[in-house]
XYZ file of C-alpha atoms in Angstrom:
564
model
C -9.584 -107.459 -83.398
C -10.274 -106.139 -79.923
C -8.837 -103.449 -78.311
C -6.701 -104.931 -75.582
C -4.633 -101.867 -74.465
C -7.264 -100.062 -72.088
C -5.993 -96.817 -69.793
C -5.257 -98.030 -66.458
C -8.063 -95.874 -65.324
C -10.705 -97.606 -67.571
C -9.956 -100.944 -66.737
C -9.887 -100.414 -63.040
C -13.238 -98.519 -63.315
C -14.844 -101.401 -65.257
C -13.531 -104.123 -62.747
C -14.935 -101.883 -59.874
C -18.250 -101.359 -61.211
C -19.164 -105.289 -61.386
C -17.840 -105.605 -57.749
C -20.948 -105.939 -55.540
C -19.091 -104.659 -52.488
C -17.814 -101.539 -54.067
C -21.123 -100.836 -55.766
C -22.973 -101.301 -52.411
C -20.500 -98.907 -50.809
C -20.651 -96.219 -53.653
C -24.275 -96.018 -54.344
C -25.740 -96.884 -50.396
C -23.244 -96.530 -47.826
C -21.248 -93.502 -49.570
C -24.359 -91.068 -50.286
C -25.289 -91.783 -46.533
C -21.824 -90.734 -45.220
C -21.068 -87.782 -47.692
C -24.246 -86.207 -48.617
C -27.544 -87.288 -47.644
C -27.801 -84.998 -44.457
C -25.962 -82.066 -46.618
C -28.775 -82.425 -49.141
C -31.628 -82.048 -46.690
C -30.083 -79.178 -45.339
C -29.661 -77.721 -48.716
C -33.162 -78.556 -50.016
C -34.596 -76.829 -47.131
C -35.964 -72.911 -47.133
C -36.834 -70.462 -44.353
C -39.600 -69.217 -46.168
C -41.698 -69.692 -49.402
C -39.741 -67.054 -51.474
C -40.276 -68.323 -54.978
C -42.813 -66.512 -57.608
C -45.137 -68.910 -58.893
C -44.645 -67.464 -62.498
C -44.835 -70.902 -64.559
C -48.536 -71.167 -65.740
C -48.955 -74.840 -64.494
C -47.130 -76.217 -67.289
C -47.067 -79.762 -66.897
C -43.382 -81.260 -67.411
C -42.787 -84.755 -67.931
C -39.157 -86.064 -67.079
C -38.105 -89.437 -68.527
C -35.466 -90.058 -65.965
C -35.268 -93.674 -66.663
C -31.446 -94.081 -65.504
C -31.025 -92.267 -62.031
C -27.506 -93.534 -61.646
C -25.854 -90.886 -63.592
C -24.437 -88.030 -61.781
C -26.278 -85.710 -64.178
C -29.322 -86.719 -62.201
C -28.529 -84.088 -59.554
C -28.211 -81.234 -62.017
C -31.629 -82.218 -63.405
C -33.353 -82.860 -59.946
C -32.322 -79.340 -58.460
C -33.822 -77.538 -61.985
C -36.877 -79.373 -61.281
C -37.229 -78.433 -57.916
C -37.172 -74.895 -58.575
C -39.467 -75.539 -61.762
C -42.052 -76.780 -59.277
C -41.291 -74.078 -56.820
C -42.014 -71.899 -59.636
C -45.243 -73.301 -60.467
C -44.533 -76.208 -63.225
C -46.268 -79.307 -62.602
C -43.478 -81.817 -62.685
C -43.539 -85.590 -63.106
C -40.438 -87.897 -62.845
C -40.804 -91.318 -64.542
C -38.471 -93.869 -63.756
C -37.864 -97.468 -65.104
C -38.261 -99.253 -61.523
C -36.505 -102.207 -63.268
C -39.490 -102.326 -65.619
C -37.277 -102.712 -68.755
C -35.731 -105.982 -70.079
C -33.217 -104.027 -71.978
C -31.622 -100.500 -70.977
C -28.370 -98.390 -71.245
C -27.202 -99.508 -67.893
C -27.915 -103.540 -69.035
C -24.869 -103.791 -71.474
C -22.211 -106.530 -71.751
C -20.278 -104.526 -69.251
C -23.303 -104.902 -66.712
C -22.704 -106.323 -63.266
C -24.172 -109.952 -62.987
C -25.580 -109.191 -59.531
C -27.937 -106.778 -59.125
C -27.581 -104.642 -62.260
C -30.483 -101.949 -61.003
C -28.697 -101.582 -57.558
C -27.594 -97.997 -58.340
C -30.926 -96.663 -59.918
C -32.947 -98.675 -56.924
C -30.673 -96.777 -54.230
C -30.800 -93.076 -55.863
C -34.803 -93.546 -56.155
C -35.142 -95.067 -52.552
C -32.866 -92.543 -50.837
C -32.140 -89.380 -52.975
C -35.437 -88.826 -54.909
C -37.835 -88.278 -51.823
C -35.714 -85.420 -50.558
C -36.711 -83.423 -53.216
C -40.757 -83.591 -52.629
C -41.310 -83.800 -56.335
C -43.811 -86.291 -57.866
C -42.402 -89.398 -58.932
C -43.981 -92.612 -61.035
C -42.379 -95.656 -62.214
C -43.287 -97.238 -65.908
C -45.021 -100.244 -63.415
C -47.575 -97.469 -62.339
C -48.792 -97.382 -65.935
C -48.590 -100.721 -67.261
C -49.157 -104.141 -65.611
C -46.888 -106.875 -65.922
C -49.498 -109.087 -68.222
C -49.452 -106.115 -70.564
C -45.747 -106.242 -70.758
C -45.650 -110.026 -71.388
C -48.189 -109.302 -73.977
C -45.742 -106.855 -75.879
C -43.210 -109.440 -76.340
C -45.553 -111.053 -78.906
C -45.550 -107.630 -80.431
C -41.731 -107.234 -80.287
C -41.339 -110.826 -81.915
C -43.584 -110.036 -84.860
C -41.419 -106.769 -85.299
C -38.244 -108.697 -85.119
C -39.450 -111.255 -87.977
C -41.102 -108.384 -90.263
C -38.726 -107.219 -93.271
C -40.462 -103.798 -93.041
C -39.620 -100.663 -91.079
C -40.330 -101.505 -87.427
C -43.209 -99.050 -86.646
C -45.346 -99.212 -83.421
C -48.451 -96.992 -82.635
C -47.198 -95.198 -85.541
C -43.943 -94.208 -84.274
C -40.497 -95.654 -86.052
C -38.541 -97.441 -83.600
C -35.643 -98.653 -85.897
C -33.251 -96.165 -84.992
C -33.368 -96.291 -81.135
C -33.367 -100.057 -81.213
C -30.335 -100.140 -83.481
C -28.506 -97.158 -81.504
C -29.254 -99.129 -78.208
C -28.158 -102.553 -79.792
C -24.862 -101.208 -80.905
C -24.289 -99.485 -77.411
C -25.183 -102.967 -75.627
C -21.844 -104.187 -77.104
C -20.055 -101.196 -77.384
C -19.253 -101.601 -80.875
C -18.499 -105.344 -80.840
C -22.034 -106.559 -82.056
C -22.575 -110.231 -83.055
C -23.267 -111.590 -86.553
C -26.756 -111.310 -87.687
C -28.622 -114.594 -87.336
C -26.980 -115.926 -84.154
C -28.882 -116.456 -81.053
C -27.031 -113.870 -79.064
C -28.071 -111.325 -81.923
C -31.721 -112.383 -81.697
C -31.884 -112.462 -77.973
C -30.536 -108.976 -77.326
C -32.526 -107.457 -80.567
C -35.704 -108.717 -79.072
C -34.805 -107.013 -76.006
C -34.313 -103.545 -77.143
C -37.374 -103.847 -79.666
C -39.840 -105.107 -76.569
C -38.258 -102.152 -74.186
C -39.156 -99.761 -77.170
C -42.651 -100.765 -77.518
C -43.298 -100.648 -73.712
C -41.510 -97.035 -73.702
C -44.224 -95.748 -76.519
C -47.242 -97.697 -74.733
C -46.315 -95.840 -71.572
C -46.043 -92.629 -73.240
C -49.295 -93.240 -74.999
C -50.680 -94.072 -71.457
C -49.554 -90.892 -69.978
C -50.618 -88.872 -72.747
C -54.135 -90.124 -72.085
C -53.943 -89.362 -68.317
C -51.985 -86.296 -67.716
C -51.383 -85.040 -70.960
C -47.858 -83.315 -70.551
C -46.707 -79.746 -72.225
C -43.277 -80.569 -72.156
C -40.753 -83.429 -72.422
C -37.668 -82.542 -70.486
C -34.408 -84.516 -69.736
C -30.926 -85.196 -70.453
C -31.193 -87.698 -73.643
C -33.677 -88.110 -76.459
C -32.323 -91.596 -77.704
C -32.111 -95.210 -76.974
C -35.117 -97.131 -76.132
C -34.660 -95.803 -72.628
C -35.630 -92.223 -73.567
C -36.632 -91.958 -77.141
C -40.229 -93.439 -77.000
C -41.087 -90.574 -74.804
C -39.727 -87.816 -77.029
C -40.706 -89.321 -80.530
C -44.117 -90.239 -79.188
C -45.001 -86.635 -77.832
C -42.977 -84.763 -80.769
C -45.373 -86.779 -82.833
C -48.582 -85.243 -80.781
C -47.081 -81.565 -81.489
C -45.465 -81.137 -77.760
C -42.368 -79.357 -77.043
C -39.196 -80.848 -76.095
C -36.183 -79.500 -74.076
C -32.645 -81.289 -73.222
C -29.935 -80.415 -70.942
C -26.456 -81.814 -71.325
C -22.844 -81.772 -69.939
C -19.870 -80.394 -72.009
C -16.408 -81.485 -72.393
C -15.388 -78.074 -73.493
C -16.413 -76.421 -69.728
C -16.496 -78.844 -67.069
C -18.567 -76.239 -65.123
C -21.196 -75.444 -67.930
C -24.412 -77.217 -69.652
C -25.789 -76.758 -72.910
C -29.882 -76.510 -73.483
C -31.105 -78.306 -76.319
C -28.208 -79.386 -78.256
C -29.751 -81.138 -81.140
C -30.859 -77.500 -82.270
C -27.218 -76.866 -82.837
C -27.133 -79.380 -85.614
C -30.468 -78.932 -87.461
C -30.142 -74.973 -88.468
C -28.508 -72.171 -88.013
C -31.276 -70.441 -86.205
C -29.727 -70.310 -82.564
C -26.560 -68.976 -84.175
C -28.394 -66.100 -86.279
C -30.808 -65.516 -83.094
C -27.359 -64.441 -81.117
C -25.985 -62.454 -84.200
C -29.095 -60.393 -84.734
C -29.037 -59.192 -80.809
C -25.310 -58.239 -80.988
C -24.119 -54.486 -81.950
C -20.893 -56.078 -83.381
C -21.160 -58.505 -86.012
C -17.596 -59.533 -85.332
C -15.749 -60.701 -82.176
C -14.367 -57.720 -80.230
C -10.925 -57.904 -78.343
C -11.978 -59.465 -75.340
C -14.002 -62.089 -77.115
C -11.072 -62.918 -79.465
C -8.924 -63.231 -76.436
C -11.350 -65.710 -74.864
C -11.721 -67.847 -77.999
C -7.917 -67.612 -78.331
C -7.053 -68.887 -74.694
C -9.756 -71.725 -75.189
C -8.213 -72.812 -78.797
C -4.477 -72.494 -77.351
C -5.446 -75.181 -74.536
C -6.941 -77.447 -77.093
C -4.206 -77.139 -79.675
C -1.674 -77.909 -76.715
C -3.483 -80.876 -75.369
C -3.847 -79.126 -71.985
C -7.184 -78.689 -71.740
C -9.047 -80.389 -68.906
C -11.048 -83.432 -70.780
C -7.556 -84.339 -72.388
C -5.508 -84.003 -69.234
C -8.234 -85.798 -67.363
C -8.075 -88.936 -70.031
C -4.666 -88.947 -70.502
C -5.293 -88.529 -74.397
C -2.112 -87.158 -75.821
C 1.533 -87.556 -74.753
C 4.255 -85.206 -76.346
C 7.093 -87.673 -74.847
C 5.837 -90.674 -77.036
C 5.942 -89.199 -80.360
C 8.371 -86.664 -80.966
C 8.236 -83.657 -83.582
C 11.298 -85.619 -85.574
C 9.074 -88.664 -85.671
C 6.405 -86.681 -87.079
C 8.345 -85.249 -90.002
C 9.541 -88.875 -90.756
C 6.585 -90.380 -90.718
C 4.140 -87.633 -92.379
C 6.765 -86.423 -94.958
C 5.939 -83.891 -97.440
C 5.942 -84.769 -101.097
C 5.224 -82.400 -103.761
C 3.307 -85.515 -105.437
C 1.687 -86.658 -102.800
C -1.206 -85.462 -100.482
C -1.475 -86.295 -96.727
C -4.774 -86.442 -95.430
C -6.112 -87.389 -92.509
C -9.799 -88.939 -91.392
C -11.011 -88.271 -87.843
C -13.655 -91.282 -86.991
C -16.240 -90.624 -83.994
C -16.923 -93.317 -81.363
C -19.241 -94.920 -83.637
C -21.545 -96.350 -81.101
C -21.854 -93.116 -78.924
C -24.925 -91.219 -78.016
C -27.128 -89.956 -80.977
C -24.735 -90.061 -83.889
C -27.210 -91.888 -85.848
C -29.128 -88.984 -86.103
C -26.292 -87.179 -87.871
C -25.985 -89.552 -90.833
C -26.683 -88.075 -94.356
C -24.895 -89.622 -97.169
C -23.745 -92.767 -95.054
C -25.612 -94.967 -93.243
C -23.277 -94.902 -90.134
C -19.197 -94.140 -89.396
C -18.090 -97.479 -90.110
C -19.666 -97.362 -93.557
C -18.065 -93.940 -94.178
C -14.810 -95.059 -93.158
C -14.844 -98.208 -95.213
C -15.884 -96.516 -98.365
C -13.268 -93.775 -97.880
C -10.559 -96.384 -97.550
C -11.793 -98.172 -100.589
C -12.055 -94.788 -102.680
C -8.218 -93.635 -101.346
C -7.061 -97.147 -102.108
C -7.393 -96.458 -105.887
C -5.226 -93.547 -105.656
C -1.863 -93.916 -104.431
C -1.148 -90.150 -104.537
C -2.954 -89.870 -101.307
C -1.681 -90.876 -98.288
C -4.618 -91.598 -95.728
C -4.053 -91.552 -92.115
C -6.800 -92.741 -90.075
C -6.752 -91.603 -86.489
C -9.447 -93.331 -84.252
C -10.717 -91.281 -81.343
C -8.461 -91.336 -78.394
C -11.867 -92.339 -76.477
C -11.787 -95.670 -77.966
C -9.303 -96.590 -75.450
C -8.648 -93.852 -72.849
C -12.073 -93.332 -71.743
C -14.269 -94.591 -68.948
C -16.458 -96.636 -71.529
C -14.007 -97.715 -74.093
C -14.983 -99.422 -77.257
C -14.978 -103.431 -77.488
C -14.353 -102.965 -81.011
C -12.287 -100.404 -82.793
C -12.413 -98.684 -86.073
C -9.007 -100.428 -87.218
C -10.672 -103.501 -86.741
C -13.310 -103.014 -89.049
C -10.896 -101.681 -91.512
C -8.522 -104.837 -91.249
C -11.377 -107.310 -91.366
C -12.917 -105.638 -94.858
C -9.160 -104.923 -96.305
C -6.677 -107.512 -94.940
C -3.996 -106.410 -97.399
C -4.147 -102.512 -96.580
C -1.934 -100.772 -99.418
C 0.981 -98.783 -98.213
C -0.989 -95.326 -98.412
C -3.544 -96.454 -95.733
C -1.987 -95.839 -92.396
C -3.377 -95.668 -88.665
C -2.521 -93.264 -86.019
C -3.494 -95.532 -83.025
C -4.745 -94.025 -79.831
C -2.081 -96.057 -78.030
C 0.364 -93.718 -79.760
C -1.152 -90.433 -77.863
C -0.328 -88.119 -80.667
C -1.889 -84.621 -80.316
C -3.824 -84.507 -83.263
C -3.117 -80.705 -83.530
C 0.458 -81.271 -83.824
C -0.517 -83.201 -87.275
C -1.367 -79.767 -88.512
C 1.616 -78.754 -90.513
C 1.918 -82.024 -92.039
C -1.757 -82.394 -93.675
C -3.232 -81.090 -96.803
C -6.917 -81.496 -95.948
C -9.160 -83.374 -93.269
C -11.932 -85.227 -93.377
C -14.184 -85.721 -90.297
C -17.927 -87.209 -89.820
C -19.345 -84.391 -87.801
C -16.409 -83.790 -85.147
C -15.603 -80.526 -83.552
C -12.073 -80.963 -84.710
C -13.048 -79.852 -87.991
C -14.031 -76.483 -86.945
C -10.635 -76.151 -84.996
C -8.720 -77.392 -88.062
C -10.383 -74.737 -90.478
C -9.369 -72.183 -87.715
C -6.042 -73.532 -88.612
C -6.703 -72.905 -92.357
C -7.200 -76.696 -93.163
C -9.781 -77.420 -95.653
C -12.255 -79.927 -93.760
C -14.852 -82.412 -95.669
C -17.691 -83.654 -93.508
C -19.216 -86.628 -93.953
C -22.164 -86.267 -91.827
C -24.219 -83.747 -90.318
C -22.114 -81.194 -87.825
C -22.813 -78.252 -85.788
C -20.647 -76.314 -88.632
C -21.951 -77.844 -91.624
C -25.260 -75.645 -92.128
C -22.840 -72.532 -91.876
C -21.171 -72.890 -95.100
C -17.934 -73.252 -93.462
C -16.910 -76.825 -94.230
C -17.157 -78.798 -97.499
C -20.276 -80.779 -97.109
C -21.011 -83.116 -100.120
C -24.791 -84.014 -100.724
C -24.105 -87.432 -102.424
C -21.423 -89.830 -102.415
C -20.200 -89.163 -105.954
C -19.377 -85.552 -104.944
C -17.697 -86.784 -101.659
C -15.409 -88.839 -103.682
C -14.799 -86.027 -106.141
C -13.993 -83.786 -103.098
C -11.183 -86.676 -101.756
C -9.490 -86.965 -105.057
C -9.061 -83.715 -105.816
C -11.929 -83.167 -108.811
C -13.684 -80.559 -106.964
C -11.902 -77.515 -105.384
C -12.321 -76.984 -101.611
C -14.398 -74.122 -100.159
C -12.342 -71.936 -97.647
C -14.312 -70.078 -95.352
C -13.991 -66.440 -94.599
C -11.982 -66.153 -91.223
C -13.949 -63.632 -89.218
C -17.133 -65.926 -89.671
C -15.392 -68.925 -88.947
C -14.188 -67.157 -85.426
C -17.463 -65.623 -85.038
C -19.101 -69.069 -84.999
C -16.333 -70.964 -83.184
C -16.897 -68.281 -80.320
C -20.756 -68.924 -80.294
C -20.500 -72.757 -80.308
C -17.363 -73.390 -78.125
C -18.116 -70.693 -75.595
C -21.579 -68.778 -76.038
C -23.615 -71.844 -75.949
C -22.019 -73.091 -73.088
C -23.695 -71.695 -69.879
C -21.951 -71.456 -66.590
C -23.617 -73.110 -63.746
C -22.833 -71.629 -60.370
C -25.010 -74.006 -57.980
C -23.038 -77.187 -58.638
C -19.396 -77.651 -57.695
C -18.796 -79.297 -61.072
C -20.942 -80.797 -63.923
C -19.030 -82.914 -66.456
C -17.458 -85.810 -64.775
C -18.238 -84.741 -61.424
C -18.300 -87.308 -57.971
C -21.237 -85.808 -56.535
C -21.080 -84.609 -52.853
C -23.652 -81.939 -52.645
C -24.519 -78.997 -54.182
C -22.887 -75.445 -54.003
C -25.354 -73.500 -51.964
C -26.482 -73.370 -48.548
C -30.185 -73.754 -49.033
C -32.867 -73.183 -51.220
C -33.034 -69.363 -50.080
C -29.791 -68.939 -52.116
C -31.653 -69.826 -55.494
C -34.425 -67.459 -55.499
C -35.056 -65.463 -58.632
C -33.424 -62.766 -57.271
C -30.096 -64.746 -55.939
C -29.549 -67.016 -58.740
C -30.335 -65.799 -62.313
C -28.891 -68.841 -64.086
C -31.767 -71.103 -62.615
C -34.162 -68.572 -63.626
C -32.931 -68.556 -67.286
C -32.516 -72.361 -67.221
C -36.138 -72.815 -66.133
C -37.527 -70.002 -68.603
C -35.936 -71.698 -71.512
C -37.184 -74.778 -70.614
C -40.853 -73.680 -70.467
C -40.516 -71.401 -73.396
C -37.914 -72.397 -75.536
C -39.613 -70.321 -78.386
C -39.503 -67.095 -76.415
C -35.972 -67.516 -74.674
C -32.418 -67.919 -76.076
C -30.046 -69.942 -74.267
C -27.177 -68.097 -75.068
C -28.622 -65.162 -73.076
C -27.658 -66.183 -69.749
C -26.536 -63.884 -67.038
C -23.300 -62.826 -66.709
C -21.316 -62.862 -63.355
C -18.295 -60.939 -62.032
C -16.838 -63.964 -60.907
C -17.543 -66.140 -63.915
C -15.187 -66.705 -66.935
C -17.639 -65.368 -69.782
C -17.734 -62.056 -71.194
C -20.997 -60.588 -72.343
């Protein structure tokens, strides 16, 4: 079953993004009118006031897609890194890849590469950085020859490996993303065509990475993503060669902040422990507690910026009387809510533990609970399945109803179109199940026990219930194993670290998340010297020497919202 009710904003955006006239205005005409001239001034400097304190580190930046607004954040960081002594090389696609994130089922039929080409031609040269394309490293004949390798890998029953690098995950992630979840059946011609396209793109990327390694040998790989066939080949290849990598990403928790090296938050408590060890107090002080409470209150009330902008919730559509009637308390029944992720979203496969993916997890959970009528399971798909700029083509509910056409009475859905505030359900639930969503951390702060089925940022902190096998998972769900309940002070400390302290405030851009770029928030490069802008100094230090610098040690500004 396809999702039919998209938000008006998402629907109109999809229509406009395919219109060649709108796209030409957006990516060619608008920059000329709005900010190209301004950029030239902002990227000027009255004198060479930057200290070359980076020892000629070679930084490779796979900037395969140059149409996303975060492109401008990365470019200004690279400019400062270059001025401080780094040797920066930007690698663009140059329309060389048969498959990329842009060329999905929603790609425009006419000139899908228009935005990337326009930014490469008109914006990139303004920064004075070294830029090369994939075609500079691999000739068309070699790209064609790699099609044969791609076909052999597609036919093979073994794991897909090229030049010693497994491409299985990056290909599958790109494949699912291409269809926004509504993947064709295996064995169909469409399945074969698109799968081959991404296998081919993956091995092109690895081949190019190897050639760059032979001719230039970078020290650091830096960018905004390390997944999909667009980016993963470079990160995976150079990681296998012992090179350092660094990532910067936006965060919906604060539209004016960034997170550095977010994958580190999912693998070990090192970042948290480093932050804790530098603190005098091992619990939150008064100001920190207030800051965390303000953040959480906005989330719980549904008034945080991301919720309002995407129109996820509406108390007008679902009253508390309806809640009380639907989620009634019964002494013999347990109410359980399961919160699925957007299953085709960025890098989620790297968080798989006891299940192969989000869909398998949901289906297995439905199967278990369908055999236990004393448990009421309410599945609440992520609102972004419908109310997002990139909604799903096929939602979680469709997978469940296809597999279980006759759902038992104890399995129900809270659909995104109902616009139910997830936090309004807290009084009516006994426990919650998540894959790795941050709502798990928020629910634990409200004393709701949480089971995680994937690798979450908080799952290595001994806060949630993290089964190590499907058998343990089932025992937790059906009540054979008692829930672990975390210590509240430790929970609050980690929540402050994750929601607030790991978000680095940015003051040289007007907005980072969901931005409509029209220039930077400074007059010229003279405003970004080490003395004038400590944030850029901090970011560059963390990128070139991640072992010596902690992202959470960013400078505090009097005008900022963060507290030391």
